[in-house]
Amino acid sequence: MKPLQLALIGLGTVGTGVAKILTEHAERTSRRAGRPIEIRHAVVKNPDKPREIELPAGVVHTDVDKAINDPEVDVVVELIGGISPAREIVLNALKAGKSVVTANKALMCEYGDELFPVAREHGCTIGFEAAVAGGVPIVSGIGQALSGNQVTSIEAILNGTSNFILTRMLDADISYEEAVSEAQALGYAEADPAMDVDGTDAAQKLSLLMLLAGGTRIRPADFTRQGIDRLDLADLQYADELGYAVKLLAIAKLIDDRLEMHVQPTLVKYGRPLSAVDGPQNMIVVEADAVGKVWFAGPGAGMMPTASAVMADIIDAATGRAAETFRTLDLFGEGEPRELVPPSDVRMRYYFRFHVEDRPHVLADIADILGRNKISLASVMQHEAPEVEEGEIDSPFVVPLVVMTHHATEGQVGSAEKELMKLAALRNPWVRMAVAD
Amino acid sequence: MKPLQLALIGLGTVGTGVAKILTEHAERTSRRAGRPIEIRHAVVKNPDKPREIELPAGVVHTDVDKAINDPEVDVVVELIGGISPAREIVLNALKAGKSVVTANKALMCEYGDELFPVAREHGCTIGFEAAVAGGVPIVSGIGQALSGNQVTSIEAILNGTSNFILTRMLDADISYEEAVSEAQALGYAEADPAMDVDGTDAAQKLSLLMLLAGGTRIRPADFTRQGIDRLDLADLQYADELGYAVKLLAIAKLIDDRLEMHVQPTLVKYGRPLSAVDGPQNMIVVEADAVGKVWFAGPGAGMMPTASAVMADIIDAATGRAAETFRTLDLFGEGEPRELVPPSDVRMRYYFRFHVEDRPHVLADIADILGRNKISLASVMQHEAPEVEEGEIDSPFVVPLVVMTHHATEGQVGSAEKELMKLAALRNPWVRMAVAD
Ligand SMILES: NC(=O)c1ccc[n+]([C@@H]2O[C@H](COP(=O)([O-])OP(=O)(O)OC[C@H]3O[C@@H](n4cnc5c(N)ncnc54)[C@H](OP(=O)(O)O)[C@@H]3O)[C@@H](O)[C@H]2O)c1
Ligand SMILES: NC(=O)c1ccc[n+]([C@@H]2O[C@H](COP(=O)([O-])OP(=O)(O)OC[C@H]3O[C@@H](n4cnc5c(N)ncnc54)[C@H](OP(=O)(O)O)[C@@H]3O)[C@@H](O)[C@H]2O)c1
């Protein structure tokens, strides 16, 4: 059979991994794809950069247009990341009749509704297994393997950077800033980790998973999204003491045919598999009407794990499977439109860590405000000898007070917080996290 | 598009689940399959049996030949189980040009090399997602999603019945026999649970997974296979005390391009995800060269979970994906033939529980025999007040002695056991399990 010809756009971390598999395991790959797979172009920004991988002369160059307009090219593999110029490259590739494989969650999430119709119009496909949870095959897991089901909930750890930071803070007794530096040194966080630690990345991935689960398109801008960047080591320690791990949890639930979605630091009870996911790992717990609960876990990023996912899409394109999947999945098409539960109606349990002046009535005042907003207390924890970080609070008489609530809506919590802000004995800001037992 | 016409052969537990999804979620299923899916025949043994599901008049009947020779039928779904007549039914269906979907691991494992070539010859496909790990999508996981990888090891809990029994014994402090009865009452074990508890079922599934992982055909008869049917509550309790859960573990490892495979009760250190898999759940830990470690877990059996897996294959057949997968996976074809490490060369750590007469020198004698066979002791545990079950041993002076060894080959252990048999102070039989830290 005719070889499948690829144009790799980007030969960075992931691109290099893909090129490694294709060159080091060419025979194995071609057997599994039913035909040889060849790298015809590998487009980069800086052609003089030393590369881990050696490709034949002429393959590595900087001319994107030449690559995507080459009539011999079957599939364009976009691995440069970001929105621009990735968006234009993918658009032009599709218009030139090339199918696309990408690891770019931001592009898929933000511009999928532009790109997918163009792909359909030109008889091409788009594969994005690597865009969610790296090496964990969750895109095909939900989109294909569970297609006999209605997915009813997803609870997931989708950002390895955040999970690494949270794990290290508690394990090594270090601050958020120290853990971020460690993550950067180890390659788990970028120079600017903002999108990872503020919840954006996890929200984009959750949005893509719900699209796969039933065509429902919910944009990250429309649901609650909070990162780990305002957490303190003390919060992880209090949670630990209460029997919980803190995870950046992405949750989507079908409740009476409406969707509840949010991404936020969440207390997960020890003993639950999600609580045991450490370091840069990802885990996705899918609940669906026929199968019940299924767990998927593994490396959420990294050169070779991500390349493994990209390869699955490339092999799917080579066998012809991608075309059938793309046709029937109908992503960003009609789908099964579903209403979003307004964020203010989402019901969760909550954890609060307040800084309060150590004097009578403070707890009563807080309980009163919460109570008037229909939030009842599940537990209260106040240590005699609090661990106070220097400079964090401005008076030695201020102590931490940790409160766990029963279920309440975000609306109730929001209005309680407005009142709490007026309490003189309570210092700003406090920490709030969700609780998923 | 033309509807896909099915002949369900068998409308028992799994068949009923499939019929439920197809009738209760017809619209959703046809959207995802790209065409309607219709049950044209549902063949049973006893047409008068009351059924949980109502199908149109004439659909349910007892004439297998009529169903598989109906020119309108596209796919035959074999859900009767066992070898005969399932084997003949599948053969005849393929010869009549029908693709086959089945949940029958015994048939796939024992007669795959007969059936797959016939399917290829007649341009048909065989799908068997439900044959391994029920609702957990591990067949497509290994066969498709990880196809960019060389799988280097699989460690798995593949028999839900055994896992349920082991979990209940320790949790409820009950005997093996009591736990089996409970499993039967709850529908987790059949009237004759032999194939489940003696390791056959898990061995067949492991054999299928290794076939998917690279075309390597290793028959269960060729590797070590031991069940849970000779274990005692005491063994689970000693293991627990030592910090291990006992699991019926199916292991396959690529070592220097040779395959090591075995299924046996194995001590798994607490803290490892496999140790936390309780009840009828399954878990498969796949290690592969690009992705590293990936975990899949979920319900290994049951009406709706298994139906979920059958539906994935039916939808794959409807979209046309199955044809591409079948062509390139080349199961029971040339494959990547690999030699099996002879069972006697497999290196593991071991747990022994001996019944010894409580007198001097016994431990020294045992240690001496093990030592001469190059097996060194890692730990020894002997309680003052052993929990002895009545009638289990024949003298009050006999006490249990638990020994954990360092790594040794099965050959070394086997020859040590021959010598141990001659020790007068040691009662027969003793219990031996593998240890996977
Ligand atoms: N890294 C991971 O673990 C991971 C995991 C999951 C998903 N992803 C996704 O995978 C994609 C690639 O990530 P990465 O980590 O491989 O990125 P990277 O290491 O920064 O590599 C980017 C590559 O793109 C090239 N490039 C950048 N702009 C270009 C332009 N305008 N024209 C041509 N080439 C250009 C760069 O060229 P030079 O080499 O010349 O600089 C480089 O080879 C992103 O969408 C990312 O979100 C990454
Ligand atoms: N049950 C599970 O949880 C599970 C999980 C994974 C895989 N599987 C596999 O799925 C398959 C089906 O299992 P199951 O539990 O659904 O079995 P089951 O409940 O015993 O149902 C068997 C069905 O086949 C019919 N049947 C038996 N012999 C027949 C014959 N000669 N001609 C026509 N029909 C015949 C029976 O008819 P009547 O109804 O008239 O008796 C019944 O409807 C097996 O291969 C099993 O290993 C099952």
XYZ file of C-alpha atoms in Angstrom, chain B residues 57-431:
375
model
C -43.188 -10.688 17.224
C -41.118 -13.192 15.283
C -37.775 -11.751 16.347
C -37.210 -14.198 19.201
C -36.967 -17.781 17.953
C -34.803 -20.900 18.193
C -33.615 -21.331 14.613
C -29.916 -20.441 14.517
C -29.521 -21.350 10.843
C -32.384 -19.152 9.744
C -30.784 -16.228 11.587
C -27.244 -16.592 10.298
C -28.294 -17.376 6.746
C -30.746 -14.490 6.481
C -29.319 -12.401 3.601
C -30.490 -9.233 5.369
C -28.306 -9.870 8.419
C -25.014 -7.961 8.520
C -23.614 -8.919 11.917
C -24.030 -12.027 14.057
C -23.639 -11.338 17.779
C -22.690 -14.590 19.536
C -23.709 -14.423 23.203
C -24.370 -18.005 24.181
C -20.892 -18.786 25.500
C -18.926 -22.026 25.651
C -17.211 -23.803 22.776
C -19.965 -25.852 21.208
C -22.217 -24.894 19.453
C -20.761 -21.336 19.624
C -17.807 -22.395 17.486
C -19.963 -23.865 14.709
C -22.315 -20.879 14.818
C -19.470 -18.393 14.413
C -17.861 -20.476 11.657
C -21.095 -20.733 9.723
C -21.843 -17.057 10.198
C -18.433 -16.096 8.802
C -18.845 -18.485 5.889
C -22.192 -16.859 5.194
C -20.343 -13.531 4.977
C -21.513 -12.122 8.301
C -19.203 -10.246 10.606
C -19.189 -11.478 14.185
C -19.224 -9.773 17.564
C -18.717 -11.983 20.607
C -18.075 -11.876 24.358
C -16.709 -15.419 24.354
C -13.105 -15.419 25.629
C -12.847 -19.217 25.677
C -13.809 -19.440 22.004
C -11.503 -16.590 20.958
C -8.599 -17.996 22.920
C -8.963 -21.652 21.961
C -10.272 -21.372 18.387
C -9.137 -17.944 17.235
C -6.577 -19.479 14.913
C -9.343 -21.359 13.178
C -11.882 -18.519 13.077
C -9.817 -15.441 12.197
C -8.463 -16.794 8.887
C -12.005 -17.765 7.880
C -13.158 -14.218 8.671
C -10.372 -12.747 6.544
C -11.112 -15.146 3.707
C -14.752 -14.056 3.648
C -14.076 -10.356 4.091
C -15.680 -10.319 7.528
C -14.557 -9.071 10.922
C -14.588 -10.452 14.453
C -14.918 -8.076 17.421
C -14.391 -9.270 20.991
C -14.077 -6.194 23.216
C -16.414 -7.805 25.774
C -14.322 -10.960 26.017
C -11.679 -9.315 28.223
C -12.434 -7.272 31.353
C -16.133 -6.718 30.601
C -16.862 -2.998 30.470
C -13.229 -1.886 30.567
C -12.190 -0.954 27.010
C -8.893 -2.801 27.074
C -9.167 -4.622 23.759
C -9.363 -1.342 21.842
C -7.043 0.224 24.408
C -4.187 -2.131 23.596
C -5.129 -2.978 20.026
C -5.735 0.582 18.846
C -5.056 3.368 21.329
C -1.566 2.141 22.226
C -0.651 0.933 18.734
C 2.240 3.397 18.544
C 3.855 1.429 21.385
C 5.485 -1.866 22.081
C 3.712 -3.169 25.165
C 6.413 -4.396 27.543
C 4.318 -5.613 30.445
C 0.780 -6.255 31.582
C -0.194 -6.793 35.194
C -3.885 -7.351 35.626
C -6.788 -8.472 37.713
C -8.937 -10.099 35.045
C -11.279 -12.358 36.966
C -13.948 -10.501 38.935
C -15.274 -13.646 40.575
C -11.926 -14.497 42.154
C -11.352 -10.920 43.176
C -14.766 -10.727 44.796
C -14.085 -13.948 46.726
C -10.665 -12.776 47.943
C -12.059 -9.388 48.975
C -14.975 -10.893 50.882
C -12.882 -13.527 52.669
C -10.643 -10.923 54.268
C -13.293 -8.228 54.794
C -15.943 -10.500 56.291
C -13.584 -12.962 57.956
C -15.148 -15.897 56.144
C -13.869 -19.076 54.552
C -13.258 -19.659 50.870
C -16.400 -21.813 50.667
C -18.580 -19.174 52.316
C -17.272 -16.480 49.980
C -17.962 -18.675 46.942
C -21.564 -19.135 48.096
C -21.950 -15.399 48.530
C -20.542 -14.787 45.054
C -23.005 -17.277 43.623
C -25.933 -15.702 45.472
C -24.987 -12.275 44.124
C -24.560 -13.529 40.566
C -20.797 -12.956 40.573
C -20.050 -16.664 40.242
C -21.691 -19.408 38.234
C -23.062 -22.635 39.714
C -19.763 -24.223 38.685
C -17.143 -21.527 39.238
C -14.219 -23.822 38.342
C -12.955 -21.858 35.307
C -13.026 -18.626 37.289
C -11.333 -19.752 40.480
C -8.747 -22.095 38.942
C -7.178 -19.316 36.856
C -8.312 -20.579 33.435
C -10.519 -17.577 32.679
C -7.793 -15.076 33.605
C -5.206 -17.030 31.615
C -7.409 -16.988 28.499
C -7.864 -13.230 28.836
C -4.152 -12.620 29.352
C -3.443 -14.723 26.295
C -5.841 -12.545 24.241
C -4.278 -9.329 25.542
C -0.793 -10.432 24.512
C -2.142 -11.320 21.100
C -3.453 -7.758 20.799
C -0.192 -6.339 22.099
C 1.830 -7.675 19.215
C 0.358 -10.725 17.600
C 2.107 -13.080 19.989
C 0.131 -16.271 20.404
C 0.784 -18.000 23.722
C -1.705 -20.636 24.810
C -2.794 -20.793 28.462
C -1.617 -24.398 28.554
C 1.958 -23.206 28.052
C 2.376 -21.009 31.136
C 2.001 -21.333 34.893
C -1.590 -21.098 35.958
C -2.733 -21.451 39.528
C -6.096 -20.476 40.976
C -7.327 -19.198 44.300
C -9.082 -22.438 45.135
C -6.338 -23.696 47.435
C -6.029 -20.539 49.535
C -7.110 -20.183 53.083
C -8.430 -17.180 54.983
C -5.274 -17.429 57.103
C -3.095 -16.713 54.057
C -4.983 -13.517 53.298
C -4.602 -12.510 56.933
C -0.868 -13.220 57.066
C -0.357 -11.335 53.818
C -2.374 -8.434 55.215
C -0.235 -8.410 58.340
C 2.870 -8.298 56.143
C 1.433 -5.332 54.216
C 0.113 -7.100 51.135
C -3.215 -7.796 49.450
C -3.661 -11.166 47.771
C -4.854 -10.893 44.178
C -5.224 -13.384 41.352
C -2.702 -11.576 39.178
C -2.200 -12.176 35.472
C 1.262 -11.065 34.448
C 2.968 -10.890 31.072
C 6.407 -9.330 30.680
C 8.717 -8.867 27.759
C 12.214 -9.704 28.977
C 15.004 -9.534 26.398
C 12.461 -10.130 23.654
C 11.120 -13.257 25.357
C 7.762 -13.401 27.073
C 7.234 -14.309 30.697
C 3.615 -15.129 31.512
C 1.785 -16.511 34.528
C -1.481 -16.351 36.411
C -1.366 -17.055 40.124
C -2.430 -15.752 43.529
C 0.050 -12.995 44.182
C 0.882 -10.723 47.103
C 0.602 -7.081 46.014
C 2.021 -4.397 48.319
C -0.546 -2.051 49.820
C -0.259 1.351 48.219
C -0.040 -0.019 44.696
C -3.253 0.640 42.735
C -3.696 -3.082 42.016
C -3.877 -3.796 45.755
C -6.897 -1.496 46.090
C -9.058 -3.150 43.436
C -11.892 -4.694 45.420
C -14.909 -6.846 44.673
C -15.813 -7.771 41.106
C -13.706 -5.001 39.576
C -10.942 -5.543 37.023
C -7.761 -3.518 36.537
C -5.168 -3.701 33.809
C -1.820 -1.942 34.180
C -0.115 -1.688 30.818
C 3.500 -0.677 30.455
C 4.659 0.261 26.990
C 7.803 1.737 25.497
C 6.475 5.172 24.544
C 3.646 5.885 26.954
C 5.081 4.369 30.132
C 2.405 3.063 32.498
C -1.316 3.368 31.807
C -4.078 2.086 34.088
C -7.535 0.892 33.014
C -10.107 -0.207 35.580
C -13.809 -0.875 35.909
C -16.476 -3.558 36.065
C -15.184 -6.842 34.661
C -18.594 -8.407 34.184
C -22.326 -7.889 34.638
C -25.240 -7.365 32.270
C -24.869 -3.694 31.364
C -21.068 -3.296 31.584
C -20.561 -6.258 29.281
C -23.310 -4.995 26.975
C -21.469 -1.650 26.828
C -18.439 -3.450 25.391
C -20.534 -5.464 22.917
C -22.156 -2.201 21.783
C -18.749 -0.657 21.100
C -18.023 -3.519 18.686
C -21.460 -3.284 17.074
C -21.046 0.475 16.547
C -17.544 -0.128 15.154
C -19.038 -2.599 12.693
C -21.754 -0.094 11.751
C -19.332 2.768 11.110
C -16.902 0.619 9.153
C -14.126 1.094 11.692
C -14.104 -2.614 12.532
C -13.029 -3.516 8.996
C -9.947 -1.280 9.146
C -9.014 -2.486 12.620
C -9.437 -6.118 11.661
C -7.318 -5.744 8.564
C -4.381 -4.081 10.278
C -4.433 -5.861 13.654
C -3.865 -9.162 11.850
C -4.731 -11.255 14.908
C -3.826 -14.929 14.739
C -1.876 -13.995 11.620
C 1.880 -13.680 11.196
C 2.188 -11.535 14.291
C 5.454 -10.961 16.085
C 6.206 -14.496 17.260
C 8.027 -14.516 20.559
C 9.521 -17.253 22.615
C 8.107 -17.939 26.041
C 10.464 -17.915 29.007
C 10.241 -21.535 30.242
C 8.090 -21.508 33.391
C 10.987 -22.964 35.369
C 13.112 -19.888 34.544
C 10.558 -17.317 35.709
C 11.975 -15.326 38.634
C 9.661 -14.131 41.401
C 9.644 -13.616 45.108
C 7.581 -16.177 46.992
C 5.374 -16.504 50.041
C 5.119 -19.908 51.749
C 2.874 -20.964 54.577
C 4.088 -24.211 56.047
C 2.538 -26.287 58.771
C 5.412 -27.393 60.913
C 5.767 -29.361 64.069
C 6.699 -26.950 66.767
C 10.156 -28.213 67.659
C 13.765 -27.076 67.302
C 15.615 -27.236 64.003
C 12.557 -27.150 61.771
C 13.214 -23.627 60.615
C 16.897 -24.405 60.219
C 16.052 -27.454 58.100
C 13.728 -25.450 55.869
C 16.223 -22.623 55.507
C 18.917 -25.130 54.679
C 16.867 -26.745 51.897
C 15.877 -23.362 50.451
C 19.464 -22.145 50.709
C 20.892 -25.149 48.919
C 18.453 -24.353 46.107
C 19.735 -20.755 46.019
C 16.592 -19.334 47.592
C 17.294 -16.843 50.355
C 14.830 -15.855 53.045
C 13.521 -12.299 53.198
C 11.400 -12.745 56.328
C 9.949 -15.350 58.622
C 6.793 -15.040 60.705
C 5.710 -17.463 63.356
C 2.944 -16.554 65.776
C 2.708 -17.887 69.284
C -1.023 -18.302 69.091
C -1.766 -19.400 65.562
C -5.282 -19.314 64.213
C -5.792 -22.939 63.452
C -9.003 -24.044 61.807
C -10.484 -27.112 63.295
C -9.650 -30.271 61.448
C -7.201 -28.469 59.203
C -4.201 -30.017 60.851
C -3.953 -33.195 62.764
C -1.911 -32.337 65.804
C -2.074 -29.499 68.296
C 1.671 -29.181 68.132
C 1.630 -28.113 64.532
C 2.001 -24.361 63.953
C 1.954 -22.235 60.834
C 5.229 -20.767 59.652
C 5.141 -18.009 57.042
C 8.257 -17.484 54.968
C 8.898 -14.788 52.376
C 11.806 -15.369 50.004
C 13.956 -13.140 47.854
C 13.857 -13.651 44.091
C 14.181 -17.220 42.890
C 13.231 -19.115 39.771
C 10.278 -21.446 39.674
C 12.723 -24.189 38.870
C 14.662 -23.554 42.076
C 11.453 -23.407 44.067
C 10.199 -26.596 42.464
C 13.302 -28.541 43.325
C 13.330 -27.124 46.867
C 9.729 -28.263 47.263
C 10.693 -31.798 46.273
C 13.185 -31.838 49.151
C 10.794 -30.157 51.559
C 8.325 -32.950 50.927
C 10.717 -35.339 52.637
C 10.983 -33.262 55.827
C 9.159 -35.211 58.510
C 8.409 -32.129 60.599
C 6.582 -30.457 57.730
C 2.962 -31.224 56.944
C 1.429 -31.405 53.486
C 0.144 -29.459 51.661
C 1.681 -26.059 52.121
C 0.608 -22.856 50.406
